[in-house]
């Protein structure tokens, strides 16, 4: 690992430090959890991070991390591999749905996003904020249920997402704001 990471084969730039924890899945497949520190990477300082640094963080992430899920028509082999091996099952296991009627403990399915953004929680300080939180949560749950139905039918497109935004009279920026609120505990 040391030779691989510090030996120049790493694509993220010069790694200054890392920590690795290897875990085994039930089938005996090892996988790693590994935070790494990269020289000259922009540093996030919580809510006080200035906008220029936020922009650099997003650019850094977008340079090295990508998500791409091609349609069945575009690349059927890659589409099916991602669907089979890189997507949390909609059926869920006993482990992820521990209590009947409760959502997946791993918070799947996740909300979609068109672009990378820093999803910081927003302070909920009064009853008006709590009501707004409840309303937004309800809308996001409805949107997610619709997106899941379309995905199960294999007809999900970004225009479907745009139609959902229009249904709730939201802009994409308002949607991102809603995601920030939903990641806040009232």
PDB file of C-alpha atoms in Angstrom:
ATOM      1  CA  UNK A   1       0.000   0.000   0.000  1.00  0.00           C
ATOM      2  CA  UNK A   2       2.801   2.409   0.936  1.00  0.00           C
ATOM      3  CA  UNK A   3       4.586   1.852  -2.384  1.00  0.00           C
ATOM      4  CA  UNK A   4       1.348   2.220  -4.358  1.00  0.00           C
ATOM      5  CA  UNK A   5       0.184   5.418  -2.674  1.00  0.00           C
ATOM      6  CA  UNK A   6       3.481   7.226  -2.229  1.00  0.00           C
ATOM      7  CA  UNK A   7       5.201   5.678  -5.249  1.00  0.00           C
ATOM      8  CA  UNK A   8       3.539   7.923  -7.832  1.00  0.00           C
ATOM      9  CA  UNK A   9       0.843   5.531  -9.057  1.00  0.00           C
ATOM     10  CA  UNK A  10      -1.800   7.549  -7.236  1.00  0.00           C
ATOM     11  CA  UNK A  11      -3.933   9.868  -9.378  1.00  0.00           C
ATOM     12  CA  UNK A  12      -4.969  12.413  -6.731  1.00  0.00           C
ATOM     13  CA  UNK A  13      -1.611  14.141  -6.483  1.00  0.00           C
ATOM     14  CA  UNK A  14       1.053  13.889  -3.798  1.00  0.00           C
ATOM     15  CA  UNK A  15      -0.374  11.998  -0.820  1.00  0.00           C
ATOM     16  CA  UNK A  16       1.007  13.282   2.483  1.00  0.00           C
ATOM     17  CA  UNK A  17      -0.799  10.884   4.820  1.00  0.00           C
ATOM     18  CA  UNK A  18      -3.547   8.287   4.941  1.00  0.00           C
ATOM     19  CA  UNK A  19      -5.319   5.850   7.206  1.00  0.00           C
ATOM     20  CA  UNK A  20      -6.727   2.553   5.974  1.00  0.00           C
ATOM     21  CA  UNK A  21      -9.156   0.078   7.514  1.00  0.00           C
ATOM     22  CA  UNK A  22      -9.777  -3.159   5.629  1.00  0.00           C
ATOM     23  CA  UNK A  23     -13.155  -4.816   6.194  1.00  0.00           C
ATOM     24  CA  UNK A  24     -14.574  -8.080   4.934  1.00  0.00           C
ATOM     25  CA  UNK A  25     -18.071  -8.374   3.554  1.00  0.00           C
ATOM     26  CA  UNK A  26     -20.198 -11.423   4.308  1.00  0.00           C
ATOM     27  CA  UNK A  27     -18.928 -13.170   1.202  1.00  0.00           C
ATOM     28  CA  UNK A  28     -15.314 -12.611   2.286  1.00  0.00           C
ATOM     29  CA  UNK A  29     -14.666  -9.781  -0.167  1.00  0.00           C
ATOM     30  CA  UNK A  30     -12.229  -7.265   1.317  1.00  0.00           C
ATOM     31  CA  UNK A  31     -12.804  -3.543   0.880  1.00  0.00           C
ATOM     32  CA  UNK A  32     -11.040  -0.500   2.292  1.00  0.00           C
ATOM     33  CA  UNK A  33     -12.177   2.659   4.055  1.00  0.00           C
ATOM     34  CA  UNK A  34      -9.362   5.124   3.517  1.00  0.00           C
ATOM     35  CA  UNK A  35      -9.255   8.865   4.115  1.00  0.00           C
ATOM     36  CA  UNK A  36      -6.218  10.404   2.445  1.00  0.00           C
ATOM     37  CA  UNK A  37      -4.539  13.772   2.757  1.00  0.00           C
ATOM     38  CA  UNK A  38      -3.308  15.309  -0.498  1.00  0.00           C
ATOM     39  CA  UNK A  39      -0.738  18.093  -0.707  1.00  0.00           C
ATOM     40  CA  UNK A  40      -2.239  21.441  -1.757  1.00  0.00           C
ATOM     41  CA  UNK A  41      -5.825  20.121  -1.644  1.00  0.00           C
ATOM     42  CA  UNK A  42      -8.292  22.853  -0.617  1.00  0.00           C
ATOM     43  CA  UNK A  43      -9.336  22.577   3.014  1.00  0.00           C
ATOM     44  CA  UNK A  44     -12.909  22.701   4.254  1.00  0.00           C
ATOM     45  CA  UNK A  45     -13.317  24.661   7.501  1.00  0.00           C
ATOM     46  CA  UNK A  46     -17.018  24.130   8.141  1.00  0.00           C
ATOM     47  CA  UNK A  47     -19.599  26.908   7.750  1.00  0.00           C
ATOM     48  CA  UNK A  48     -16.920  29.599   7.948  1.00  0.00           C
ATOM     49  CA  UNK A  49     -15.296  28.360   4.705  1.00  0.00           C
ATOM     50  CA  UNK A  50     -15.213  31.221   2.205  1.00  0.00           C
ATOM     51  CA  UNK A  51     -16.918  30.937  -1.206  1.00  0.00           C
ATOM     52  CA  UNK A  52     -13.649  30.833  -3.171  1.00  0.00           C
ATOM     53  CA  UNK A  53     -12.425  27.859  -1.126  1.00  0.00           C
ATOM     54  CA  UNK A  54     -15.813  26.146  -1.519  1.00  0.00           C
ATOM     55  CA  UNK A  55     -15.499  26.549  -5.280  1.00  0.00           C
ATOM     56  CA  UNK A  56     -11.971  25.064  -5.200  1.00  0.00           C
ATOM     57  CA  UNK A  57     -13.182  22.123  -3.101  1.00  0.00           C
ATOM     58  CA  UNK A  58     -15.946  21.358  -5.598  1.00  0.00           C
ATOM     59  CA  UNK A  59     -13.484  21.650  -8.520  1.00  0.00           C
ATOM     60  CA  UNK A  60     -11.033  19.331  -6.723  1.00  0.00           C
ATOM     61  CA  UNK A  61     -13.760  16.745  -6.079  1.00  0.00           C
ATOM     62  CA  UNK A  62     -15.078  16.971  -9.649  1.00  0.00           C
ATOM     63  CA  UNK A  63     -11.563  16.510 -11.037  1.00  0.00           C
ATOM     64  CA  UNK A  64     -11.080  13.148  -9.313  1.00  0.00           C
ATOM     65  CA  UNK A  65     -14.541  11.814  -8.521  1.00  0.00           C
ATOM     66  CA  UNK A  66     -17.224  11.237 -11.091  1.00  0.00           C
ATOM     67  CA  UNK A  67     -20.541   9.497 -11.345  1.00  0.00           C
ATOM     68  CA  UNK A  68     -21.909   8.418 -14.644  1.00  0.00           C
ATOM     69  CA  UNK A  69     -24.820   6.085 -15.157  1.00  0.00           C
ATOM     70  CA  UNK A  70     -25.364   5.559 -18.877  1.00  0.00           C
ATOM     71  CA  UNK A  71     -28.792   4.671 -20.189  1.00  0.00           C
ATOM     72  CA  UNK A  72     -29.562   1.162 -21.427  1.00  0.00           C
ATOM     73  CA  UNK A  73     -29.443   2.453 -25.009  1.00  0.00           C
ATOM     74  CA  UNK A  74     -26.141   4.282 -24.561  1.00  0.00           C
ATOM     75  CA  UNK A  75     -24.119   1.433 -22.987  1.00  0.00           C
ATOM     76  CA  UNK A  76     -26.194  -1.602 -21.972  1.00  0.00           C
ATOM     77  CA  UNK A  77     -23.265  -3.568 -20.496  1.00  0.00           C
ATOM     78  CA  UNK A  78     -22.013  -0.752 -18.256  1.00  0.00           C
ATOM     79  CA  UNK A  79     -25.602   0.178 -17.338  1.00  0.00           C
ATOM     80  CA  UNK A  80     -26.335  -3.366 -16.138  1.00  0.00           C
ATOM     81  CA  UNK A  81     -23.011  -3.695 -14.292  1.00  0.00           C
ATOM     82  CA  UNK A  82     -23.643  -0.473 -12.374  1.00  0.00           C
ATOM     83  CA  UNK A  83     -27.244  -1.500 -11.675  1.00  0.00           C
ATOM     84  CA  UNK A  84     -26.205  -4.985 -10.469  1.00  0.00           C
ATOM     85  CA  UNK A  85     -23.030  -4.215  -8.530  1.00  0.00           C
ATOM     86  CA  UNK A  86     -22.978  -0.518  -7.603  1.00  0.00           C
ATOM     87  CA  UNK A  87     -26.590   0.263  -6.709  1.00  0.00           C
ATOM     88  CA  UNK A  88     -28.167  -0.317  -3.303  1.00  0.00           C
ATOM     89  CA  UNK A  89     -30.989  -2.822  -3.775  1.00  0.00           C
ATOM     90  CA  UNK A  90     -34.506  -1.398  -3.785  1.00  0.00           C
ATOM     91  CA  UNK A  91     -35.586  -4.602  -2.047  1.00  0.00           C
ATOM     92  CA  UNK A  92     -33.285  -3.855   0.909  1.00  0.00           C
ATOM     93  CA  UNK A  93     -31.905  -6.507   3.233  1.00  0.00           C
ATOM     94  CA  UNK A  94     -32.815  -7.377   6.828  1.00  0.00           C
ATOM     95  CA  UNK A  95     -29.750  -5.395   7.857  1.00  0.00           C
ATOM     96  CA  UNK A  96     -30.773  -2.105   6.240  1.00  0.00           C
ATOM     97  CA  UNK A  97     -34.463  -2.179   7.189  1.00  0.00           C
ATOM     98  CA  UNK A  98     -34.370  -3.170  10.845  1.00  0.00           C
ATOM     99  CA  UNK A  99     -37.839  -2.006  11.837  1.00  0.00           C
ATOM    100  CA  UNK A 100     -41.002  -2.606   9.772  1.00  0.00           C
ATOM    101  CA  UNK A 101     -42.341   0.574   8.214  1.00  0.00           C
ATOM    102  CA  UNK A 102     -39.093   2.479   8.852  1.00  0.00           C
ATOM    103  CA  UNK A 103     -36.744   3.650   6.098  1.00  0.00           C
ATOM    104  CA  UNK A 104     -33.398   2.064   5.257  1.00  0.00           C
ATOM    105  CA  UNK A 105     -30.836   2.804   7.996  1.00  0.00           C
ATOM    106  CA  UNK A 106     -28.260   3.596   5.288  1.00  0.00           C
ATOM    107  CA  UNK A 107     -30.603   6.322   3.984  1.00  0.00           C
ATOM    108  CA  UNK A 108     -31.078   4.719   0.571  1.00  0.00           C
ATOM    109  CA  UNK A 109     -32.202   5.592  -1.967  1.00  0.00           C
ATOM    110  CA  UNK A 110     -30.251   8.844  -1.903  1.00  0.00           C
ATOM    111  CA  UNK A 111     -31.386  12.118  -3.405  1.00  0.00           C
ATOM    112  CA  UNK A 112     -30.028  12.928  -6.860  1.00  0.00           C
ATOM    113  CA  UNK A 113     -27.959  15.987  -7.724  1.00  0.00           C
ATOM    114  CA  UNK A 114     -26.970  17.504 -11.050  1.00  0.00           C
ATOM    115  CA  UNK A 115     -23.737  18.956  -9.689  1.00  0.00           C
ATOM    116  CA  UNK A 116     -21.378  18.690  -6.764  1.00  0.00           C
ATOM    117  CA  UNK A 117     -22.148  20.974  -3.848  1.00  0.00           C
ATOM    118  CA  UNK A 118     -21.315  21.166  -0.156  1.00  0.00           C
ATOM    119  CA  UNK A 119     -24.457  20.110   1.682  1.00  0.00           C
ATOM    120  CA  UNK A 120     -24.108  21.913   4.991  1.00  0.00           C
ATOM    121  CA  UNK A 121     -26.910  21.713   7.530  1.00  0.00           C
ATOM    122  CA  UNK A 122     -28.989  24.823   8.160  1.00  0.00           C
ATOM    123  CA  UNK A 123     -29.910  25.917  11.664  1.00  0.00           C
ATOM    124  CA  UNK A 124     -33.531  25.276  12.573  1.00  0.00           C
ATOM    125  CA  UNK A 125     -34.185  27.771  15.303  1.00  0.00           C
ATOM    126  CA  UNK A 126     -37.927  28.322  15.627  1.00  0.00           C
ATOM    127  CA  UNK A 127     -41.363  26.813  14.980  1.00  0.00           C
ATOM    128  CA  UNK A 128     -41.578  28.410  11.534  1.00  0.00           C
ATOM    129  CA  UNK A 129     -38.309  26.696  10.536  1.00  0.00           C
ATOM    130  CA  UNK A 130     -39.632  23.385  11.913  1.00  0.00           C
ATOM    131  CA  UNK A 131     -42.804  23.675   9.808  1.00  0.00           C
ATOM    132  CA  UNK A 132     -40.737  24.501   6.730  1.00  0.00           C
ATOM    133  CA  UNK A 133     -38.561  21.442   7.469  1.00  0.00           C
ATOM    134  CA  UNK A 134     -41.644  19.178   7.658  1.00  0.00           C
ATOM    135  CA  UNK A 135     -43.053  20.540   4.395  1.00  0.00           C
ATOM    136  CA  UNK A 136     -39.744  20.171   2.550  1.00  0.00           C
ATOM    137  CA  UNK A 137     -39.211  16.657   3.920  1.00  0.00           C
ATOM    138  CA  UNK A 138     -42.673  15.628   2.684  1.00  0.00           C
ATOM    139  CA  UNK A 139     -41.974  17.004  -0.808  1.00  0.00           C
ATOM    140  CA  UNK A 140     -38.554  15.313  -1.004  1.00  0.00           C
ATOM    141  CA  UNK A 141     -40.070  11.979   0.055  1.00  0.00           C
ATOM    142  CA  UNK A 142     -42.740  12.319  -2.675  1.00  0.00           C
ATOM    143  CA  UNK A 143     -40.110  13.284  -5.269  1.00  0.00           C
ATOM    144  CA  UNK A 144     -37.915  10.360  -4.263  1.00  0.00           C
ATOM    145  CA  UNK A 145     -40.825   7.895  -4.454  1.00  0.00           C
ATOM    146  CA  UNK A 146     -41.654   9.105  -7.979  1.00  0.00           C
ATOM    147  CA  UNK A 147     -38.010   8.867  -9.067  1.00  0.00           C
ATOM    148  CA  UNK A 148     -37.802   5.332  -7.634  1.00  0.00           C
ATOM    149  CA  UNK A 149     -40.898   4.230  -9.551  1.00  0.00           C
ATOM    150  CA  UNK A 150     -39.463   5.590 -12.785  1.00  0.00           C
ATOM    151  CA  UNK A 151     -36.125   3.946 -12.058  1.00  0.00           C
ATOM    152  CA  UNK A 152     -37.767   0.572 -11.412  1.00  0.00           C
ATOM    153  CA  UNK A 153     -39.489   0.896 -14.783  1.00  0.00           C
ATOM    154  CA  UNK A 154     -36.080   1.789 -16.307  1.00  0.00           C
ATOM    155  CA  UNK A 155     -37.430   5.012 -17.836  1.00  0.00           C
ATOM    156  CA  UNK A 156     -35.771   7.557 -15.554  1.00  0.00           C
ATOM    157  CA  UNK A 157     -34.312  10.643 -17.268  1.00  0.00           C
ATOM    158  CA  UNK A 158     -33.159  14.081 -16.111  1.00  0.00           C
ATOM    159  CA  UNK A 159     -36.226  15.569 -17.795  1.00  0.00           C
ATOM    160  CA  UNK A 160     -38.327  13.537 -15.304  1.00  0.00           C
ATOM    161  CA  UNK A 161     -36.392  15.249 -12.527  1.00  0.00           C
ATOM    162  CA  UNK A 162     -36.990  18.662 -14.130  1.00  0.00           C
ATOM    163  CA  UNK A 163     -40.715  17.867 -14.346  1.00  0.00           C
ATOM    164  CA  UNK A 164     -40.758  17.064 -10.620  1.00  0.00           C
ATOM    165  CA  UNK A 165     -39.066  20.371  -9.824  1.00  0.00           C
ATOM    166  CA  UNK A 166     -41.723  22.137 -11.913  1.00  0.00           C
ATOM    167  CA  UNK A 167     -44.520  20.221 -10.167  1.00  0.00           C
ATOM    168  CA  UNK A 168     -43.407  21.672  -6.825  1.00  0.00           C
ATOM    169  CA  UNK A 169     -42.482  25.077  -8.297  1.00  0.00           C
ATOM    170  CA  UNK A 170     -38.844  24.652  -7.262  1.00  0.00           C
ATOM    171  CA  UNK A 171     -35.716  25.826  -9.039  1.00  0.00           C
ATOM    172  CA  UNK A 172     -32.671  23.586  -8.857  1.00  0.00           C
ATOM    173  CA  UNK A 173     -31.087  25.984  -6.323  1.00  0.00           C
ATOM    174  CA  UNK A 174     -34.195  25.652  -4.126  1.00  0.00           C
ATOM    175  CA  UNK A 175     -33.877  21.868  -4.399  1.00  0.00           C
ATOM    176  CA  UNK A 176     -30.253  22.043  -3.194  1.00  0.00           C
ATOM    177  CA  UNK A 177     -31.392  24.271  -0.332  1.00  0.00           C
ATOM    178  CA  UNK A 178     -34.050  21.661   0.517  1.00  0.00           C
ATOM    179  CA  UNK A 179     -31.356  18.973   0.634  1.00  0.00           C
ATOM    180  CA  UNK A 180     -29.407  21.121   3.085  1.00  0.00           C
ATOM    181  CA  UNK A 181     -32.494  21.471   5.274  1.00  0.00           C
ATOM    182  CA  UNK A 182     -33.272  17.761   5.165  1.00  0.00           C
ATOM    183  CA  UNK A 183     -29.730  16.977   6.337  1.00  0.00           C
ATOM    184  CA  UNK A 184     -30.420  19.067   9.432  1.00  0.00           C
ATOM    185  CA  UNK A 185     -31.981  17.567  12.523  1.00  0.00           C
ATOM    186  CA  UNK A 186     -34.788  19.770  13.929  1.00  0.00           C
TER     187      UNK A 186
END
